[in-house]
CSV table of C-alpha atoms and ligand atoms in Angstrom, one decimal:
chain,number,residue,atom,x,y,z
A,1,MET,CA,-30.7,-7.4,-11.0
A,2,SER,CA,-29.1,-4.4,-9.5
A,3,TYR,CA,-26.5,-2.7,-11.5
A,4,VAL,CA,-23.5,-3.4,-9.4
A,5,ASP,CA,-24.6,-7.3,-9.5
A,6,GLU,CA,-25.0,-7.2,-13.2
A,7,VAL,CA,-21.3,-5.5,-13.6
A,8,PHE,CA,-20.0,-8.0,-11.6
A,9,GLU,CA,-21.5,-11.2,-13.2
A,10,ALA,CA,-20.5,-9.8,-16.4
A,11,LEU,CA,-17.0,-9.1,-15.4
A,12,LYS,CA,-16.8,-12.9,-14.1
A,13,VAL,CA,-17.7,-14.3,-17.4
A,14,LYS,CA,-15.2,-11.9,-19.1
A,15,HIS,CA,-12.3,-12.8,-16.6
A,16,PRO,CA,-13.4,-16.2,-15.5
A,17,THR,CA,-9.6,-17.1,-14.4
A,18,GLU,CA,-8.5,-13.8,-12.6
A,19,ASP,CA,-9.5,-15.0,-9.1
A,20,GLU,CA,-7.3,-12.1,-7.3
A,21,PHE,CA,-8.8,-9.4,-9.6
A,22,LEU,CA,-12.3,-10.5,-9.2
A,23,GLU,CA,-12.2,-11.0,-5.4
A,24,ALA,CA,-10.8,-7.5,-5.1
A,25,ALA,CA,-13.2,-6.5,-7.5
A,26,GLU,CA,-16.2,-8.0,-5.6
A,27,ARG,CA,-15.1,-6.5,-2.2
A,28,VAL,CA,-14.9,-3.0,-3.5
A,29,LEU,CA,-18.3,-3.3,-5.7
A,30,ASP,CA,-20.2,-4.4,-3.0
A,31,THR,CA,-19.1,-1.5,-0.7
A,32,ILE,CA,-19.8,1.5,-3.0
A,33,ARG,CA,-23.3,0.0,-3.7
A,34,PRO,CA,-25.0,2.7,-1.7
A,35,ALA,CA,-23.1,5.5,-3.7
A,36,VAL,CA,-24.0,3.6,-7.0
A,37,GLU,CA,-27.3,3.3,-6.0
A,38,ALA,CA,-28.1,6.6,-5.1
A,39,ASN,CA,-26.8,7.9,-8.9
A,40,GLU,CA,-27.7,4.6,-10.6
A,41,GLU,CA,-29.5,5.8,-13.8
A,42,LYS,CA,-26.9,8.2,-14.5
A,43,TYR,CA,-24.2,5.9,-13.7
A,44,ARG,CA,-25.6,3.0,-15.8
A,45,LYS,CA,-26.3,5.0,-18.6
A,46,ALA,CA,-22.5,6.6,-18.7
A,47,GLY,CA,-21.6,2.9,-18.5
A,48,LEU,CA,-19.4,4.1,-15.7
A,49,LEU,CA,-19.0,0.5,-13.7
A,50,GLU,CA,-18.2,-1.3,-16.5
A,51,ARG,CA,-15.3,1.1,-17.6
A,52,LEU,CA,-14.4,1.5,-13.9
A,53,VAL,CA,-13.4,-2.6,-13.4
A,54,GLU,CA,-11.7,-2.5,-17.2
A,55,PRO,CA,-8.0,-1.1,-17.3
A,56,GLU,CA,-7.4,1.7,-19.7
A,57,ARG,CA,-4.5,-0.2,-21.0
A,58,ILE,CA,-2.4,-3.2,-20.5
A,59,ILE,CA,0.9,-3.5,-21.6
A,60,THR,CA,2.7,-7.2,-21.7
A,61,PHE,CA,6.3,-7.4,-23.0
A,62,ARG,CA,9.0,-9.8,-22.8
A,63,VAL,CA,12.2,-9.1,-21.0
A,64,PRO,CA,15.3,-11.0,-22.2
A,65,TRP,CA,18.5,-10.7,-20.0
A,66,THR,CA,21.7,-12.7,-19.7
A,67,ASP,CA,22.9,-14.1,-16.3
A,68,ASP,CA,26.6,-14.0,-15.0
A,69,LYS,CA,27.3,-17.2,-16.6
A,70,GLY,CA,26.1,-16.2,-20.1
A,71,VAL,CA,22.9,-18.2,-20.0
A,72,ASN,CA,19.9,-16.1,-21.5
A,73,HIS,CA,16.4,-15.7,-19.8
A,74,VAL,CA,13.1,-14.4,-20.8
A,75,ASN,CA,10.7,-13.4,-18.0
A,76,LEU,CA,7.0,-11.3,-18.5
A,77,GLY,CA,7.0,-8.0,-17.6
A,78,TYR,CA,3.6,-5.9,-17.4
A,79,ARG,CA,2.1,-2.3,-16.8
A,80,VAL,CA,-1.3,-2.4,-16.0
A,81,GLN,CA,-2.6,1.5,-16.6
A,82,PHE,CA,-6.0,1.3,-14.8
A,83,ASN,CA,-7.5,4.4,-14.4
A,84,SER,CA,-6.1,8.1,-15.5
A,85,ALA,CA,-9.4,9.9,-14.5
A,86,ILE,CA,-7.7,11.8,-12.0
A,87,GLY,CA,-4.1,11.8,-12.6
A,88,PRO,CA,-1.0,10.0,-14.2
A,89,TYR,CA,-1.1,6.5,-13.5
A,90,LYS,CA,0.8,5.6,-10.4
A,91,GLY,CA,1.7,2.6,-8.5
A,92,GLY,CA,4.5,0.3,-7.8
A,93,LEU,CA,6.6,-2.3,-9.6
A,94,ARG,CA,6.6,-5.7,-8.3
A,95,PHE,CA,9.5,-8.2,-9.3
A,96,HIS,CA,8.4,-11.5,-8.0
A,97,PRO,CA,8.0,-15.1,-9.4
A,98,SER,CA,4.1,-14.8,-8.6
A,99,VAL,CA,3.6,-11.8,-10.7
A,100,ASN,CA,0.8,-12.2,-13.4
A,101,GLN,CA,-1.9,-10.4,-14.9
A,102,SER,CA,-4.5,-11.0,-12.6
A,103,ILE,CA,-2.5,-10.0,-9.5
A,104,LEU,CA,-1.3,-6.6,-11.1
A,105,LYS,CA,-4.8,-6.1,-12.0
A,106,PHE,CA,-6.0,-6.4,-8.4
A,107,LEU,CA,-3.4,-4.3,-7.0
A,108,GLY,CA,-3.8,-1.7,-9.7
A,109,PHE,CA,-7.7,-1.4,-9.1
A,110,GLU,CA,-7.0,-1.2,-5.4
A,111,GLN,CA,-4.3,1.9,-6.4
A,112,ILE,CA,-7.2,3.7,-7.7
A,113,PHE,CA,-9.1,4.2,-4.7
A,114,LYS,CA,-6.1,4.7,-2.6
A,115,ASN,CA,-4.6,7.1,-4.5
A,116,SER,CA,-7.8,8.8,-4.7
A,117,LEU,CA,-8.4,9.2,-1.1
A,118,THR,CA,-4.8,11.0,-0.6
A,119,GLY,CA,-6.5,13.8,-2.4
A,120,LEU,CA,-3.9,14.3,-4.6
A,121,PRO,CA,-3.9,14.1,-8.3
A,122,ILE,CA,-2.5,10.6,-8.9
A,123,GLY,CA,-4.6,7.7,-11.0
A,124,GLY,CA,-3.9,3.9,-10.3
A,125,GLY,CA,-1.7,1.9,-12.0
A,126,LYS,CA,0.6,-1.4,-11.1
A,127,GLY,CA,3.1,-3.5,-13.0
A,128,GLY,CA,6.1,-5.6,-12.7
A,129,ALA,CA,7.6,-9.0,-13.8
A,130,ASP,CA,7.9,-12.5,-12.8
A,131,PHE,CA,11.5,-12.4,-12.3
A,132,ASP,CA,13.0,-13.0,-8.7
A,133,PRO,CA,15.5,-10.7,-7.5
A,134,LYS,CA,16.7,-12.9,-4.8
A,135,GLY,CA,20.0,-14.8,-5.1
A,136,LYS,CA,20.7,-12.6,-8.3
A,137,SER,CA,24.0,-10.4,-8.3
A,138,ASP,CA,24.1,-6.7,-8.6
A,139,ALA,CA,25.2,-7.1,-12.5
A,140,GLU,CA,22.2,-9.4,-12.9
A,141,VAL,CA,19.7,-7.2,-11.4
A,142,MET,CA,21.0,-4.3,-13.1
A,143,ARG,CA,20.9,-6.1,-16.6
A,144,PHE,CA,17.2,-7.0,-15.9
A,145,CYS,CA,16.2,-3.7,-14.8
A,146,GLN,CA,17.8,-2.1,-18.3
A,147,SER,CA,16.0,-4.6,-20.4
A,148,PHE,CA,12.9,-4.2,-18.4
A,149,MET,CA,13.0,-0.2,-18.8
A,150,THR,CA,14.3,-0.7,-22.5
A,151,GLU,CA,10.6,-1.6,-22.9
A,152,LEU,CA,8.8,0.0,-20.4
A,153,TYR,CA,10.1,3.9,-21.3
A,154,LYS,CA,7.7,4.0,-24.3
A,155,TYR,CA,4.6,4.0,-21.9
A,156,ILE,CA,5.7,6.0,-18.9
A,157,GLY,CA,6.5,9.6,-18.1
A,158,ALA,CA,6.1,12.3,-15.5
A,159,ASP,CA,2.9,13.5,-16.8
A,160,GLU,CA,2.0,10.2,-17.9
A,161,ASP,CA,2.6,7.0,-15.8
A,162,VAL,CA,5.1,7.0,-12.4
A,163,PRO,CA,6.1,3.9,-11.2
A,164,ALA,CA,7.5,3.4,-8.0
A,165,GLY,CA,8.9,0.6,-6.0
A,166,ASP,CA,7.0,-2.7,-4.3
A,167,ILE,CA,8.0,-6.0,-3.4
A,168,GLY,CA,11.5,-7.1,-5.0
A,169,VAL,CA,11.9,-3.1,-6.6
A,170,GLY,CA,13.7,-1.0,-3.4
A,171,GLY,CA,16.4,1.7,-3.9
A,172,ARG,CA,18.9,-0.3,-5.9
A,173,GLU,CA,16.5,-1.3,-8.7
A,174,VAL,CA,14.6,2.3,-9.0
A,175,GLY,CA,18.2,3.6,-9.3
A,176,TYR,CA,18.8,1.1,-12.1
A,177,LEU,CA,15.4,1.8,-13.8
A,178,TYR,CA,16.0,5.3,-13.8
A,179,GLY,CA,19.5,5.2,-15.2
A,180,GLN,CA,18.2,3.2,-18.1
A,181,TYR,CA,15.1,5.8,-18.4
A,182,LYS,CA,17.5,8.5,-18.6
A,183,ARG,CA,20.1,7.0,-20.8
A,184,ILE,CA,17.4,6.3,-23.5
A,185,THR,CA,15.1,9.4,-23.2
A,186,ASN,CA,17.7,12.2,-22.6
A,187,LEU,CA,15.3,13.4,-19.9
A,188,TYR,CA,15.8,14.1,-16.0
A,189,GLU,CA,12.3,13.8,-14.9
A,190,GLY,CA,10.5,12.7,-12.1
A,191,VAL,CA,9.1,9.5,-14.1
A,192,LEU,CA,9.9,7.1,-11.2
A,193,THR,CA,9.5,7.7,-7.3
A,194,GLY,CA,11.3,6.1,-4.5
A,195,LYS,CA,14.2,7.4,-5.6
A,196,GLY,CA,17.9,8.1,-3.8
A,197,LEU,CA,18.2,11.3,-2.1
A,198,SER,CA,20.8,12.5,-4.6
A,199,PHE,CA,18.8,12.1,-7.7
A,200,GLY,CA,15.5,13.3,-6.8
A,201,GLY,CA,14.2,11.5,-4.0
A,202,SER,CA,12.2,13.0,-1.1
A,203,LEU,CA,13.4,13.7,2.4
A,204,ALA,CA,10.5,11.8,4.7
A,205,ARG,CA,9.9,9.0,2.1
A,206,PRO,CA,11.3,6.3,4.3
A,207,GLU,CA,9.2,7.7,7.5
A,208,ALA,CA,6.0,8.1,5.6
A,209,THR,CA,4.1,5.1,5.8
A,210,GLY,CA,4.4,4.6,9.4
A,211,TYR,CA,4.2,8.0,10.3
A,212,GLY,CA,1.2,8.5,8.4
A,213,LEU,CA,-0.7,5.6,10.0
A,214,VAL,CA,0.1,7.0,13.5
A,215,TYR,CA,-1.3,10.2,12.3
A,216,ILE,CA,-4.6,9.0,11.0
A,217,THR,CA,-4.8,6.7,13.8
A,218,ASP,CA,-4.3,9.7,16.3
A,219,GLU,CA,-7.2,11.7,14.4
A,220,MET,CA,-9.5,8.7,14.6
A,221,VAL,CA,-8.9,8.4,18.3
A,222,ARG,CA,-9.4,11.9,19.0
A,223,ALA,CA,-12.3,11.9,17.1
A,224,ALA,CA,-13.6,9.3,19.4
A,225,GLY,CA,-13.1,11.4,22.5
A,226,LYS,CA,-9.7,9.5,23.3
A,227,ASP,CA,-6.1,10.1,23.1
A,228,LEU,CA,-2.6,8.2,22.2
A,229,LYS,CA,-1.4,9.3,25.4
A,230,GLY,CA,-0.4,6.7,27.7
A,231,LYS,CA,-1.9,4.0,25.3
A,232,THR,CA,-0.6,0.6,25.0
A,233,VAL,CA,0.1,-0.4,21.1
A,234,VAL,CA,0.7,-4.0,19.9
A,235,ILE,CA,2.6,-3.7,16.4
A,236,SER,CA,3.7,-6.7,14.3
A,237,GLY,CA,6.7,-6.6,11.8
A,238,SER,CA,10.2,-5.1,12.2
A,239,GLY,CA,10.4,-3.5,8.8
A,240,ASN,CA,10.3,0.0,7.5
A,241,VAL,CA,6.5,0.7,8.4
A,242,ALA,CA,6.4,-1.1,11.8
A,243,GLN,CA,9.9,0.9,13.1
A,244,TYR,CA,8.7,4.3,11.6
A,245,ALA,CA,5.1,3.8,13.2
A,246,THR,CA,7.1,2.7,16.8
A,247,GLN,CA,8.8,5.9,16.4
A,248,LYS,CA,5.9,8.3,15.9
A,249,ALA,CA,3.6,6.4,18.3
A,250,THR,CA,6.1,6.7,21.1
A,251,GLN,CA,6.5,10.5,20.3
A,252,LEU,CA,2.7,10.8,20.7
A,253,GLY,CA,3.3,9.4,24.1
A,254,ALA,CA,1.8,5.6,23.3
A,255,LYS,CA,3.9,2.8,24.6
A,256,VAL,CA,4.5,0.5,21.7
A,257,VAL,CA,5.3,-3.4,23.4
A,258,THR,CA,5.7,-5.7,20.6
A,259,LEU,CA,7.5,-6.0,17.3
A,260,SER,CA,7.7,-9.5,15.2
A,261,ASP,CA,9.2,-10.7,12.1
A,262,SER,CA,8.4,-14.1,10.3
A,263,ASN,CA,10.0,-16.2,13.2
A,264,GLY,CA,8.3,-14.5,16.1
A,265,TYR,CA,7.7,-11.3,18.4
A,266,ILE,CA,9.2,-9.8,21.1
A,267,TYR,CA,7.4,-8.2,24.1
A,268,ASP,CA,8.7,-5.5,26.3
A,269,PRO,CA,6.4,-4.2,28.9
A,270,ASP,CA,8.5,-1.2,29.3
A,271,GLY,CA,8.2,0.0,25.6
A,272,ILE,CA,10.0,-1.3,22.8
A,273,LYS,CA,13.5,0.4,22.4
A,274,LEU,CA,13.7,1.4,18.8
A,275,ASP,CA,17.3,2.5,18.6
A,276,ILE,CA,18.2,-1.2,19.6
A,277,VAL,CA,15.4,-2.5,17.0
A,278,MET,CA,17.1,-0.4,13.9
A,279,GLU,CA,20.6,-1.8,14.7
A,280,ILE,CA,19.5,-5.2,14.7
A,281,LYS,CA,17.4,-4.9,11.8
A,282,ASN,CA,18.7,-2.2,9.5
A,283,VAL,CA,22.5,-2.7,10.4
A,284,LYS,CA,23.3,-6.1,11.5
A,285,ARG,CA,20.2,-7.6,9.2
A,286,GLY,CA,19.7,-9.7,12.2
A,287,ARG,CA,16.5,-11.3,13.5
A,288,ILE,CA,14.2,-9.9,16.2
A,289,ARG,CA,14.6,-12.5,18.9
A,290,GLU,CA,18.2,-10.7,18.8
A,291,TYR,CA,16.4,-7.7,21.0
A,292,VAL,CA,16.2,-9.9,24.6
A,293,ASP,CA,20.2,-10.5,24.4
A,294,GLN,CA,20.2,-6.5,24.7
A,295,VAL,CA,16.9,-6.2,26.8
A,296,PRO,CA,17.0,-9.3,29.4
A,297,SER,CA,13.4,-8.1,30.9
A,298,ALA,CA,11.9,-8.2,27.4
A,299,LYS,CA,10.4,-11.7,26.0
A,300,TYR,CA,10.7,-13.5,22.7
A,301,PHE,CA,7.7,-15.7,21.8
A,302,GLU,CA,9.1,-18.0,18.9
A,303,GLY,CA,6.5,-18.9,15.8
A,304,GLU,CA,4.0,-16.7,17.6
A,305,ARG,CA,2.2,-13.4,16.7
A,306,PRO,CA,1.3,-10.6,19.1
A,307,TRP,CA,-2.2,-10.7,18.8
A,308,GLY,CA,-3.0,-12.6,22.3
A,309,VAL,CA,-1.1,-9.4,23.8
A,310,LYS,CA,-3.2,-7.1,26.1
A,311,CYS,CA,-3.5,-3.7,24.2
A,312,ASP,CA,-5.6,-0.7,23.3
A,313,ILE,CA,-4.6,-0.6,19.9
A,314,ALA,CA,-3.1,-2.8,17.3
A,315,LEU,CA,-1.2,-1.9,14.2
A,316,PRO,CA,-0.5,-4.8,12.0
A,317,CYS,CA,2.4,-3.6,10.0
A,318,ALA,CA,3.8,-6.9,8.7
A,319,THR,CA,2.4,-8.7,5.8
A,320,GLN,CA,-1.3,-9.7,4.3
A,321,ASN,CA,-3.6,-12.2,6.1
A,322,GLU,CA,-1.5,-12.1,9.4
A,323,ILE,CA,-4.8,-11.4,11.5
A,324,ASN,CA,-7.5,-14.1,11.1
A,325,GLY,CA,-11.0,-14.2,12.5
A,326,GLU,CA,-9.5,-15.9,15.7
A,327,ASP,CA,-7.0,-13.2,16.4
A,328,ALA,CA,-9.1,-10.4,16.0
A,329,LYS,CA,-11.6,-12.2,18.6
A,330,LYS,CA,-8.8,-12.4,20.8
A,331,LEU,CA,-7.5,-9.1,20.4
A,332,ILE,CA,-11.0,-7.8,21.4
A,333,ASP,CA,-11.5,-10.0,24.3
A,334,ASN,CA,-8.6,-8.3,25.6
A,335,GLY,CA,-9.9,-5.0,25.3
A,336,CYS,CA,-8.4,-3.8,21.9
A,337,TRP,CA,-10.4,-1.1,21.1
A,338,CYS,CA,-8.8,0.3,17.6
A,339,VAL,CA,-7.0,-1.3,14.8
A,340,ALA,CA,-5.5,0.6,11.8
A,341,GLU,CA,-3.4,-1.2,9.1
A,342,GLY,CA,0.3,-0.3,8.2
A,343,ALA,CA,0.3,-3.4,5.9
A,344,ASN,CA,-1.5,-4.0,2.9
A,345,MET,CA,-4.8,-6.3,3.8
A,346,PRO,CA,-3.3,-7.5,7.1
A,347,SER,CA,-6.6,-8.5,8.1
A,348,ASP,CA,-8.9,-11.4,6.4
A,349,ALA,CA,-12.3,-11.3,5.7
A,350,ASP,CA,-12.9,-12.8,9.3
A,351,ALA,CA,-11.2,-10.2,10.8
A,352,ILE,CA,-12.6,-7.5,9.4
A,353,ASP,CA,-16.3,-9.0,10.3
A,354,ALA,CA,-15.1,-9.3,13.9
A,355,TYR,CA,-14.2,-5.3,14.1
A,356,LEU,CA,-17.4,-4.3,12.0
A,357,LYS,CA,-19.7,-6.4,14.6
A,358,ALA,CA,-17.5,-5.4,18.0
A,359,LYS,CA,-18.1,-2.0,16.7
A,360,ILE,CA,-14.2,-1.2,17.3
A,361,LEU,CA,-12.3,1.9,15.8
A,362,TYR,CA,-10.9,0.0,12.4
A,363,MET,CA,-9.2,2.0,9.5
A,364,PRO,CA,-8.0,-0.5,6.5
A,365,GLY,CA,-4.8,0.1,4.9
A,366,LYS,CA,-6.4,1.6,1.7
A,367,ALA,CA,-7.1,4.8,4.0
A,368,ALA,CA,-4.3,4.0,6.8
A,369,ASN,CA,-1.1,3.5,4.8
A,370,ALA,CA,-1.7,5.8,2.0
A,371,GLY,CA,1.1,8.1,3.3
A,372,GLY,CA,3.7,6.2,1.5
A,373,VAL,CA,2.1,6.9,-2.2
A,374,ALA,CA,0.9,10.3,-0.6
A,375,THR,CA,4.7,11.2,-0.2
A,376,SER,CA,5.5,9.9,-3.5
A,377,ALA,CA,3.1,12.3,-5.3
A,378,LEU,CA,4.8,15.0,-3.3
A,379,GLU,CA,8.4,13.6,-4.7
A,380,MET,CA,6.5,14.4,-8.3
A,381,SER,CA,5.5,17.9,-7.1
A,382,GLN,CA,9.1,18.6,-5.9
A,383,ASN,CA,10.5,16.9,-9.4
A,384,SER,CA,8.4,19.2,-11.0
A,385,GLU,CA,9.3,22.5,-9.6
A,386,ARG,CA,13.0,21.4,-9.6
A,387,LEU,CA,13.2,21.9,-5.7
A,388,SER,CA,13.8,19.7,-2.8
A,389,TRP,CA,11.3,20.6,0.6
A,390,SER,CA,12.8,19.9,4.3
A,391,PHE,CA,12.3,17.1,5.7
A,392,GLU,CA,9.8,19.3,8.2
A,393,GLU,CA,7.8,20.6,5.3
A,394,VAL,CA,7.3,17.1,3.4
A,395,ASP,CA,6.0,15.6,7.2
A,396,SER,CA,3.6,18.6,7.7
A,397,LYS,CA,2.2,18.1,4.1
A,398,LEU,CA,1.8,14.2,4.9
A,399,LYS,CA,0.2,14.9,8.3
A,400,ASN,CA,-2.4,17.3,6.7
A,401,ILE,CA,-3.3,14.7,4.0
A,402,MET,CA,-3.8,11.9,6.9
A,403,VAL,CA,-6.0,14.2,8.7
A,404,GLY,CA,-8.0,14.8,5.3
A,405,ILE,CA,-7.9,11.4,4.5
A,406,TYR,CA,-9.8,10.9,8.1
A,407,GLU,CA,-12.1,13.5,7.2
A,408,LYS,CA,-13.1,12.1,3.8
A,409,VAL,CA,-13.7,8.5,5.1
A,410,ALA,CA,-15.8,9.5,8.1
A,411,GLU,CA,-17.9,11.6,6.1
A,412,ALA,CA,-18.5,9.3,3.3
A,413,ALA,CA,-19.5,6.7,6.0
A,414,LYS,CA,-21.7,9.0,7.7
A,415,LYS,CA,-23.2,10.1,4.4
A,416,TYR,CA,-24.6,6.6,3.6
A,417,SER,CA,-25.5,5.8,7.4
A,418,TYR,CA,-22.5,3.3,8.0
A,419,GLU,CA,-21.1,5.2,10.4
A,420,THR,CA,-19.0,3.0,11.9
A,421,ASP,CA,-17.6,1.2,8.9
A,422,PHE,CA,-14.8,3.1,7.6
A,423,VAL,CA,-14.1,0.1,4.9
A,424,THR,CA,-17.2,1.5,3.3
A,425,GLY,CA,-16.3,4.9,3.9
A,426,ALA,CA,-13.0,4.5,2.5
A,427,ASN,CA,-14.1,2.6,-0.7
A,428,ILE,CA,-17.1,5.1,-1.4
A,429,ALA,CA,-14.8,8.5,-0.8
A,430,GLY,CA,-12.3,6.4,-3.2
A,431,PHE,CA,-15.0,6.2,-5.7
A,432,GLU,CA,-16.8,9.2,-5.5
A,433,LYS,CA,-14.2,11.6,-6.6
A,434,VAL,CA,-12.9,9.1,-9.4
A,435,ALA,CA,-16.4,8.8,-10.5
A,436,ASP,CA,-17.0,12.5,-10.6
A,437,ALA,CA,-14.1,13.3,-12.9
A,438,MET,CA,-14.8,10.0,-14.9
A,439,MET,CA,-18.5,11.6,-15.2
A,440,ALA,CA,-17.1,14.8,-16.6
A,441,GLN,CA,-14.9,13.5,-19.2
A,442,GLY,CA,-17.2,11.6,-21.0
A,443,LEU,CA,-17.1,8.2,-22.7
A,444,VAL,CA,-13.2,7.8,-22.7
B,501,LIG,P1,9.8,-4.6,5.3
B,501,LIG,O1,10.1,-5.7,4.1
B,501,LIG,O2,10.6,-3.3,5.5
B,501,LIG,O3,9.0,-5.2,6.4
B,501,LIG,C1,8.2,-6.5,6.6
B,501,LIG,C2,8.2,-7.0,7.8
B,501,LIG,O4,7.2,-8.1,8.0
B,501,LIG,C3,9.6,-7.5,8.1
B,501,LIG,O5,9.7,-7.4,9.8
B,501,LIG,C4,9.2,-9.0,8.0
B,501,LIG,O6,9.9,-10.1,8.8
B,501,LIG,C5,8.0,-9.1,8.5
B,501,LIG,N1,7.1,-10.5,7.8
B,501,LIG,C6,7.0,-10.6,6.2
B,501,LIG,N2,6.4,-11.7,6.2
B,501,LIG,C7,5.8,-12.0,7.5
B,501,LIG,C8,5.2,-13.1,7.7
B,501,LIG,N3,4.8,-13.9,6.8
B,501,LIG,N4,4.7,-13.3,9.2
B,501,LIG,C9,5.4,-12.3,10.0
B,501,LIG,N5,6.0,-11.4,9.5
B,501,LIG,C10,6.1,-11.4,8.5
B,501,LIG,O7,8.5,-4.3,4.5
B,501,LIG,P2,7.4,-2.7,4.7
B,501,LIG,O8,7.7,-2.6,6.3
B,501,LIG,O9,7.9,-2.0,3.9
B,501,LIG,O10,6.1,-3.3,4.4
B,501,LIG,C11,5.4,-3.6,5.4
B,501,LIG,C12,3.7,-3.9,4.6
B,501,LIG,O11,3.4,-2.6,4.6
B,501,LIG,C13,3.6,-4.8,3.6
B,501,LIG,O12,2.3,-5.2,3.6
B,501,LIG,C14,3.7,-3.5,2.5
B,501,LIG,O13,3.0,-3.7,1.3
B,501,LIG,C15,2.9,-2.3,3.5
B,501,LIG,N6,3.0,-1.1,2.7
B,501,LIG,C16,4.6,-0.5,2.8
B,501,LIG,C17,4.9,0.7,2.2
B,501,LIG,C18,5.7,1.4,2.3
B,501,LIG,O14,6.1,2.4,2.1
B,501,LIG,N7,6.9,0.4,2.9
B,501,LIG,C19,3.3,1.5,1.9
B,501,LIG,C20,1.9,1.0,1.7
B,501,LIG,C21,1.9,-0.6,2.5
B,501,LIG,P3,11.0,-10.8,8.1
B,501,LIG,O15,12.3,-10.0,8.2
B,501,LIG,O16,10.9,-12.1,9.0
B,501,LIG,O17,10.9,-11.2,6.3
């Protein structure tokens, strides 16, 4: 049995109930196989893969808090410190009732490779709690965040572990968590990212994921001898990532013709007017269908996703598993020749197979949406220097990082003769840096 298979079989026996984590580990291990086989003896002797698939540490703790009626509750809090070979643990905190150890291990494992791809010194981690902020008052959320941080602060630090937001943890929660950390430790340091601009946040962080997605798409398209100018782009979602992807794609001369939310999608053949979308979504907190009230030439399709619309490029920016095998086939049949993922895992396994089979340009989210975490790492740098960089400075660094990610992914794919397979390229490029660092640091 190959080393990769041996390690995966043992992992299944050790963690039989962790479905999400096992699925992620299998997907990654399978694609890094050529890089492992090229060094099999060395890696086996060092127990490299056995160590790679086990978190360095998992911290689990109870989070007691009192609601507005005086009733006490206890939630479960976690921090998975997966791998610190190339830098302090870095990854978001998720507050959602579905949170459990398997999901956080899956997300933390993926984060190792995404963070490595950015070229910045950040390791992989993830954390959170099975707490649902929906329907809770500000005071309840604050008490929960304070109780959560009262335990977590012992295990994190600017040079140790730097959490950020994720589902259910936005600017409000990061603010409360930061306030409690500072209060307990008396330290004003970059221990969390995604902070408000008035207390150490970075300019261009809101734009970073969407802009980064378009920068790497532009690079990939140009490497294929094409150009974004004049191309028709289909985007899903209408939140943070979708909005800034629309803005940057439009600035680069492409025409974005769709956006969506969980109720349906809008099609504007003349190109989406982003100021109208931003007013509806960010100011009025309305639904995307309201766009057609203001732009009568646009159409709204209730209950549908935009994958049947003819386009050159598709940028899924809404949620996981939003493109299945049939959707992918529709896109390809309609002439789509490029897919880059703003969302995390928007394409299911059948969709990815369809892209790879058709040999269209496809950049997986791990590489394509890494601009968000990369800019969080730039926030850490600014906090360490006690300086704030201009928007232009952060944006130009972001662009260089995304170009660098494309180069690393394409090079790794080429090195192992998987030229058109950037899934394999991204996993191998992410893995090789971490593997080098782990080998150099000995059996730890
Ligand atoms: P937002 O919450 O700002 O926006 C999410 C958008 O997706 C909304 O328009 C939402 O519509 C839509 N959506 C949610 N669920 C569904 C569904 N089931 N079907 C169709 N549409 C849906 O999130 P972000 O823009 O920040 O994140 C989008 C994706 O990008 C996520 O996968 C996230 O993990 C990923 N990502 C985000 C990063 C960031 O920096 N923000 C970094 C890296 C990845 P509705 O209003 O109806 O809910």
